[in-house]
PDB file of C-alpha atoms in Angstrom:
ATOM      1  CA  GLY A 351     124.046 146.556  65.776  1.00  0.00           C
ATOM      2  CA  PHE A 352     127.400 144.839  65.752  1.00  0.00           C
ATOM      3  CA  ASP A 353     128.014 142.006  67.637  1.00  0.00           C
ATOM      4  CA  SER A 354     130.904 139.471  68.367  1.00  0.00           C
ATOM      5  CA  ILE A 355     129.586 136.901  66.048  1.00  0.00           C
ATOM      6  CA  LYS A 356     129.403 138.989  62.777  1.00  0.00           C
ATOM      7  CA  CYS A 357     133.134 138.508  62.124  1.00  0.00           C
ATOM      8  CA  GLU A 358     133.029 134.814  62.789  1.00  0.00           C
ATOM      9  CA  GLU A 359     130.162 134.005  60.338  1.00  0.00           C
ATOM     10  CA  ARG A 360     132.129 136.031  57.479  1.00  0.00           C
ATOM     11  CA  LEU A 361     135.438 133.986  57.289  1.00  0.00           C
ATOM     12  CA  GLY A 362     136.936 134.658  53.814  1.00  0.00           C
ATOM     13  CA  GLU A 363     135.786 138.526  53.992  1.00  0.00           C
ATOM     14  CA  MET A 364     137.606 141.777  54.800  1.00  0.00           C
ATOM     15  CA  ILE A 365     135.746 143.588  57.391  1.00  0.00           C
ATOM     16  CA  ALA A 366     136.888 147.249  58.827  1.00  0.00           C
ATOM     17  CA  ILE A 367     135.562 148.136  62.312  1.00  0.00           C
ATOM     18  CA  THR A 368     135.881 151.789  62.592  1.00  0.00           C
ATOM     19  CA  ASN A 369     135.178 154.927  64.607  1.00  0.00           C
ATOM     20  CA  GLY A 370     135.154 153.001  67.910  1.00  0.00           C
ATOM     21  CA  LYS A 371     137.108 153.454  71.033  1.00  0.00           C
ATOM     22  CA  ILE A 372     139.467 150.496  70.531  1.00  0.00           C
ATOM     23  CA  VAL A 373     141.128 148.681  73.502  1.00  0.00           C
ATOM     24  CA  THR A 374     143.823 146.305  72.757  1.00  0.00           C
ATOM     25  CA  VAL A 375     145.014 143.062  74.824  1.00  0.00           C
ATOM     26  CA  THR A 376     148.313 145.001  75.213  1.00  0.00           C
ATOM     27  CA  GLY A 377     146.808 147.971  76.681  1.00  0.00           C
ATOM     28  CA  GLU A 378     147.042 150.448  73.912  1.00  0.00           C
ATOM     29  CA  THR A 379     143.927 152.470  73.437  1.00  0.00           C
ATOM     30  CA  TYR A 380     142.797 154.177  70.277  1.00  0.00           C
ATOM     31  CA  GLU A 381     140.067 156.808  70.836  1.00  0.00           C
ATOM     32  CA  ASN A 382     138.802 156.638  67.381  1.00  0.00           C
ATOM     33  CA  GLY A 383     140.389 153.865  65.620  1.00  0.00           C
ATOM     34  CA  THR A 384     140.136 150.871  63.165  1.00  0.00           C
ATOM     35  CA  VAL A 385     140.069 147.122  63.576  1.00  0.00           C
ATOM     36  CA  LEU A 386     140.623 145.415  60.248  1.00  0.00           C
ATOM     37  CA  VAL A 387     139.827 141.654  59.998  1.00  0.00           C
ATOM     38  CA  GLU A 388     140.757 139.382  57.010  1.00  0.00           C
ATOM     39  CA  ASN A 389     139.770 135.810  56.846  1.00  0.00           C
ATOM     40  CA  GLY A 390     138.539 136.050  60.518  1.00  0.00           C
ATOM     41  CA  LYS A 391     142.021 137.097  61.748  1.00  0.00           C
ATOM     42  CA  ILE A 392     142.762 140.799  63.000  1.00  0.00           C
ATOM     43  CA  THR A 393     145.436 141.884  60.604  1.00  0.00           C
ATOM     44  CA  ALA A 394     145.722 145.645  61.702  1.00  0.00           C
ATOM     45  CA  VAL A 395     144.787 147.698  64.531  1.00  0.00           C
ATOM     46  CA  GLY A 396     145.332 151.638  64.982  1.00  0.00           C
ATOM     47  CA  ALA A 397     144.426 155.170  64.256  1.00  0.00           C
ATOM     48  CA  ASP A 398     145.637 155.411  60.952  1.00  0.00           C
ATOM     49  CA  VAL A 399     144.585 151.990  59.160  1.00  0.00           C
ATOM     50  CA  SER A 400     144.301 151.875  55.610  1.00  0.00           C
ATOM     51  CA  ILE A 401     140.924 150.152  54.438  1.00  0.00           C
ATOM     52  CA  PRO A 402     141.332 148.204  51.360  1.00  0.00           C
ATOM     53  CA  ALA A 403     138.829 148.657  48.577  1.00  0.00           C
ATOM     54  CA  GLY A 404     136.091 146.030  49.032  1.00  0.00           C
ATOM     55  CA  ALA A 405     136.128 145.823  52.869  1.00  0.00           C
ATOM     56  CA  GLU A 406     132.832 145.858  54.513  1.00  0.00           C
ATOM     57  CA  VAL A 407     132.857 148.811  56.744  1.00  0.00           C
ATOM     58  CA  ILE A 408     131.241 148.633  60.368  1.00  0.00           C
ATOM     59  CA  ASP A 409     130.826 152.025  61.798  1.00  0.00           C
ATOM     60  CA  VAL A 410     130.579 151.561  65.465  1.00  0.00           C
ATOM     61  CA  LYS A 411     130.649 155.328  66.273  1.00  0.00           C
ATOM     62  CA  GLY A 412     130.495 156.043  69.986  1.00  0.00           C
ATOM     63  CA  GLY A 413     130.995 152.367  70.544  1.00  0.00           C
ATOM     64  CA  TRP A 414     133.891 150.277  72.209  1.00  0.00           C
ATOM     65  CA  VAL A 415     135.806 147.506  70.503  1.00  0.00           C
ATOM     66  CA  THR A 416     137.502 145.102  73.048  1.00  0.00           C
ATOM     67  CA  PRO A 417     139.321 141.784  73.098  1.00  0.00           C
ATOM     68  CA  GLY A 418     136.848 138.719  73.864  1.00  0.00           C
ATOM     69  CA  LEU A 419     136.040 138.566  77.417  1.00  0.00           C
ATOM     70  CA  ILE A 420     137.009 135.718  79.746  1.00  0.00           C
ATOM     71  CA  ASP A 421     134.856 134.492  82.449  1.00  0.00           C
ATOM     72  CA  ALA A 422     137.137 132.736  85.129  1.00  0.00           C
ATOM     73  CA  HIS A 423     134.377 131.741  87.400  1.00  0.00           C
ATOM     74  CA  THR A 424     130.911 130.579  86.026  1.00  0.00           C
ATOM     75  CA  HIS A 425     128.791 127.618  86.312  1.00  0.00           C
ATOM     76  CA  ILE A 426     127.099 128.191  82.843  1.00  0.00           C
ATOM     77  CA  CYS A 427     126.140 124.938  81.044  1.00  0.00           C
ATOM     78  CA  ASN A 428     125.809 123.189  84.576  1.00  0.00           C
ATOM     79  CA  PHE A 429     122.655 124.703  85.754  1.00  0.00           C
ATOM     80  CA  ASN A 430     120.968 125.768  82.689  1.00  0.00           C
ATOM     81  CA  GLU A 431     119.918 129.494  82.600  1.00  0.00           C
ATOM     82  CA  PRO A 432     116.941 130.179  83.166  1.00  0.00           C
ATOM     83  CA  ASP A 433     116.489 127.232  85.425  1.00  0.00           C
ATOM     84  CA  THR A 434     114.291 124.688  83.648  1.00  0.00           C
ATOM     85  CA  MET A 435     115.676 121.318  84.825  1.00  0.00           C
ATOM     86  CA  PRO A 436     114.058 119.240  87.464  1.00  0.00           C
ATOM     87  CA  ALA A 437     116.232 119.042  90.702  1.00  0.00           C
ATOM     88  CA  LEU A 438     117.307 115.287  90.004  1.00  0.00           C
ATOM     89  CA  CYS A 439     118.883 116.156  86.788  1.00  0.00           C
ATOM     90  CA  LYS A 440     121.451 118.871  88.091  1.00  0.00           C
ATOM     91  CA  ASP A 441     124.724 117.493  88.075  1.00  0.00           C
ATOM     92  CA  GLY A 442     126.802 120.695  88.889  1.00  0.00           C
ATOM     93  CA  ASN A 443     126.831 120.337  92.722  1.00  0.00           C
ATOM     94  CA  GLU A 444     127.376 117.448  95.166  1.00  0.00           C
ATOM     95  CA  MET A 445     125.957 118.420  98.664  1.00  0.00           C
ATOM     96  CA  SER A 446     126.636 115.125 100.316  1.00  0.00           C
ATOM     97  CA  ASP A 447     130.107 115.842 101.367  1.00  0.00           C
ATOM     98  CA  PRO A 448     132.098 119.121 102.008  1.00  0.00           C
ATOM     99  CA  ILE A 449     135.075 117.261 100.158  1.00  0.00           C
ATOM    100  CA  THR A 450     134.205 115.941  96.574  1.00  0.00           C
ATOM    101  CA  PRO A 451     137.340 115.513  94.386  1.00  0.00           C
ATOM    102  CA  GLN A 452     135.274 113.216  92.129  1.00  0.00           C
ATOM    103  CA  VAL A 453     132.785 116.004  91.112  1.00  0.00           C
ATOM    104  CA  ARG A 454     133.904 117.329  87.702  1.00  0.00           C
ATOM    105  CA  ALA A 455     132.309 120.421  85.737  1.00  0.00           C
ATOM    106  CA  ALA A 456     132.714 118.507  82.372  1.00  0.00           C
ATOM    107  CA  ASP A 457     130.330 115.594  83.683  1.00  0.00           C
ATOM    108  CA  ALA A 458     127.486 118.262  84.007  1.00  0.00           C
ATOM    109  CA  ILE A 459     127.906 120.167  80.783  1.00  0.00           C
ATOM    110  CA  ASN A 460     124.684 120.848  78.744  1.00  0.00           C
ATOM    111  CA  PRO A 461     125.704 122.035  75.451  1.00  0.00           C
ATOM    112  CA  CYS A 462     122.138 123.150  74.733  1.00  0.00           C
ATOM    113  CA  ASP A 463     122.222 125.610  77.551  1.00  0.00           C
ATOM    114  CA  TYR A 464     120.229 128.495  76.756  1.00  0.00           C
ATOM    115  CA  ALA A 465     122.837 131.045  78.322  1.00  0.00           C
ATOM    116  CA  ILE A 466     125.644 130.049  75.868  1.00  0.00           C
ATOM    117  CA  GLU A 467     124.358 132.428  73.098  1.00  0.00           C
ATOM    118  CA  LYS A 468     123.581 135.110  75.436  1.00  0.00           C
ATOM    119  CA  VAL A 469     126.892 134.948  77.075  1.00  0.00           C
ATOM    120  CA  ARG A 470     128.741 134.633  73.559  1.00  0.00           C
ATOM    121  CA  ASN A 471     126.818 137.697  72.304  1.00  0.00           C
ATOM    122  CA  ALA A 472     127.679 139.622  75.148  1.00  0.00           C
ATOM    123  CA  GLY A 473     131.433 139.276  74.003  1.00  0.00           C
ATOM    124  CA  PHE A 474     132.664 136.379  76.230  1.00  0.00           C
ATOM    125  CA  THR A 475     134.968 134.297  74.272  1.00  0.00           C
ATOM    126  CA  THR A 476     136.191 131.772  77.149  1.00  0.00           C
ATOM    127  CA  VAL A 477     134.647 130.563  80.324  1.00  0.00           C
ATOM    128  CA  CYS A 478     135.892 128.378  82.902  1.00  0.00           C
ATOM    129  CA  THR A 479     132.998 126.239  84.172  1.00  0.00           C
ATOM    130  CA  LEU A 480     133.233 124.823  87.383  1.00  0.00           C
ATOM    131  CA  PRO A 481     131.147 122.588  89.904  1.00  0.00           C
ATOM    132  CA  GLY A 482     128.873 124.180  92.222  1.00  0.00           C
ATOM    133  CA  SER A 483     129.747 126.127  95.200  1.00  0.00           C
ATOM    134  CA  ALA A 484     128.092 123.736  97.745  1.00  0.00           C
ATOM    135  CA  ALA A 485     131.478 121.940  98.583  1.00  0.00           C
ATOM    136  CA  PRO A 486     134.314 124.194  99.579  1.00  0.00           C
ATOM    137  CA  ALA A 487     136.796 121.548  98.158  1.00  0.00           C
ATOM    138  CA  SER A 488     135.578 119.966  94.651  1.00  0.00           C
ATOM    139  CA  SER A 489     137.274 119.089  91.733  1.00  0.00           C
ATOM    140  CA  THR A 490     138.005 119.755  88.157  1.00  0.00           C
ATOM    141  CA  SER A 491     136.732 122.795  86.165  1.00  0.00           C
ATOM    142  CA  CYS A 492     136.283 122.794  82.361  1.00  0.00           C
ATOM    143  CA  ALA A 493     137.600 125.693  80.327  1.00  0.00           C
ATOM    144  CA  ALA A 494     135.755 126.285  76.996  1.00  0.00           C
ATOM    145  CA  THR A 495     135.895 128.855  74.087  1.00  0.00           C
ATOM    146  CA  ARG A 496     132.531 129.742  72.955  1.00  0.00           C
ATOM    147  CA  ARG A 497     132.103 129.686  69.347  1.00  0.00           C
ATOM    148  CA  LYS A 498     129.217 129.549  67.047  1.00  0.00           C
ATOM    149  CA  ARG A 499     129.338 126.502  64.545  1.00  0.00           C
TER     150      ARG A 499
END
């Protein structure tokens, strides 16, 4: 099936995603539309998009095509999914004080977290990773886009 990574892996190619219910970021919905992607960029969206010769056609009949999802509150990369790290290695939470301005999510980021690929494949393109919820007033979050490199 189609997933959010396919277009990214094919930079330089033209791809037409057809026959899906398309919901745009500006709110338009096309019940049976087409999204044309050229060189990794969306160049056309709508019900009557012409598909150029040579474009790869991906038929998502019955599926939905939506903008990338954003998770505005997550702990991804801070605690690992599934939980495989020993308790002493977890830097995403500080329970010694209810006010912890020194705790930064970026200090606990594990770029090898098993959940990154799962979240990306589910359609999330941006996440805001926060320190753990143990302290009611902690410090900085870390926003990141999830791209396959």
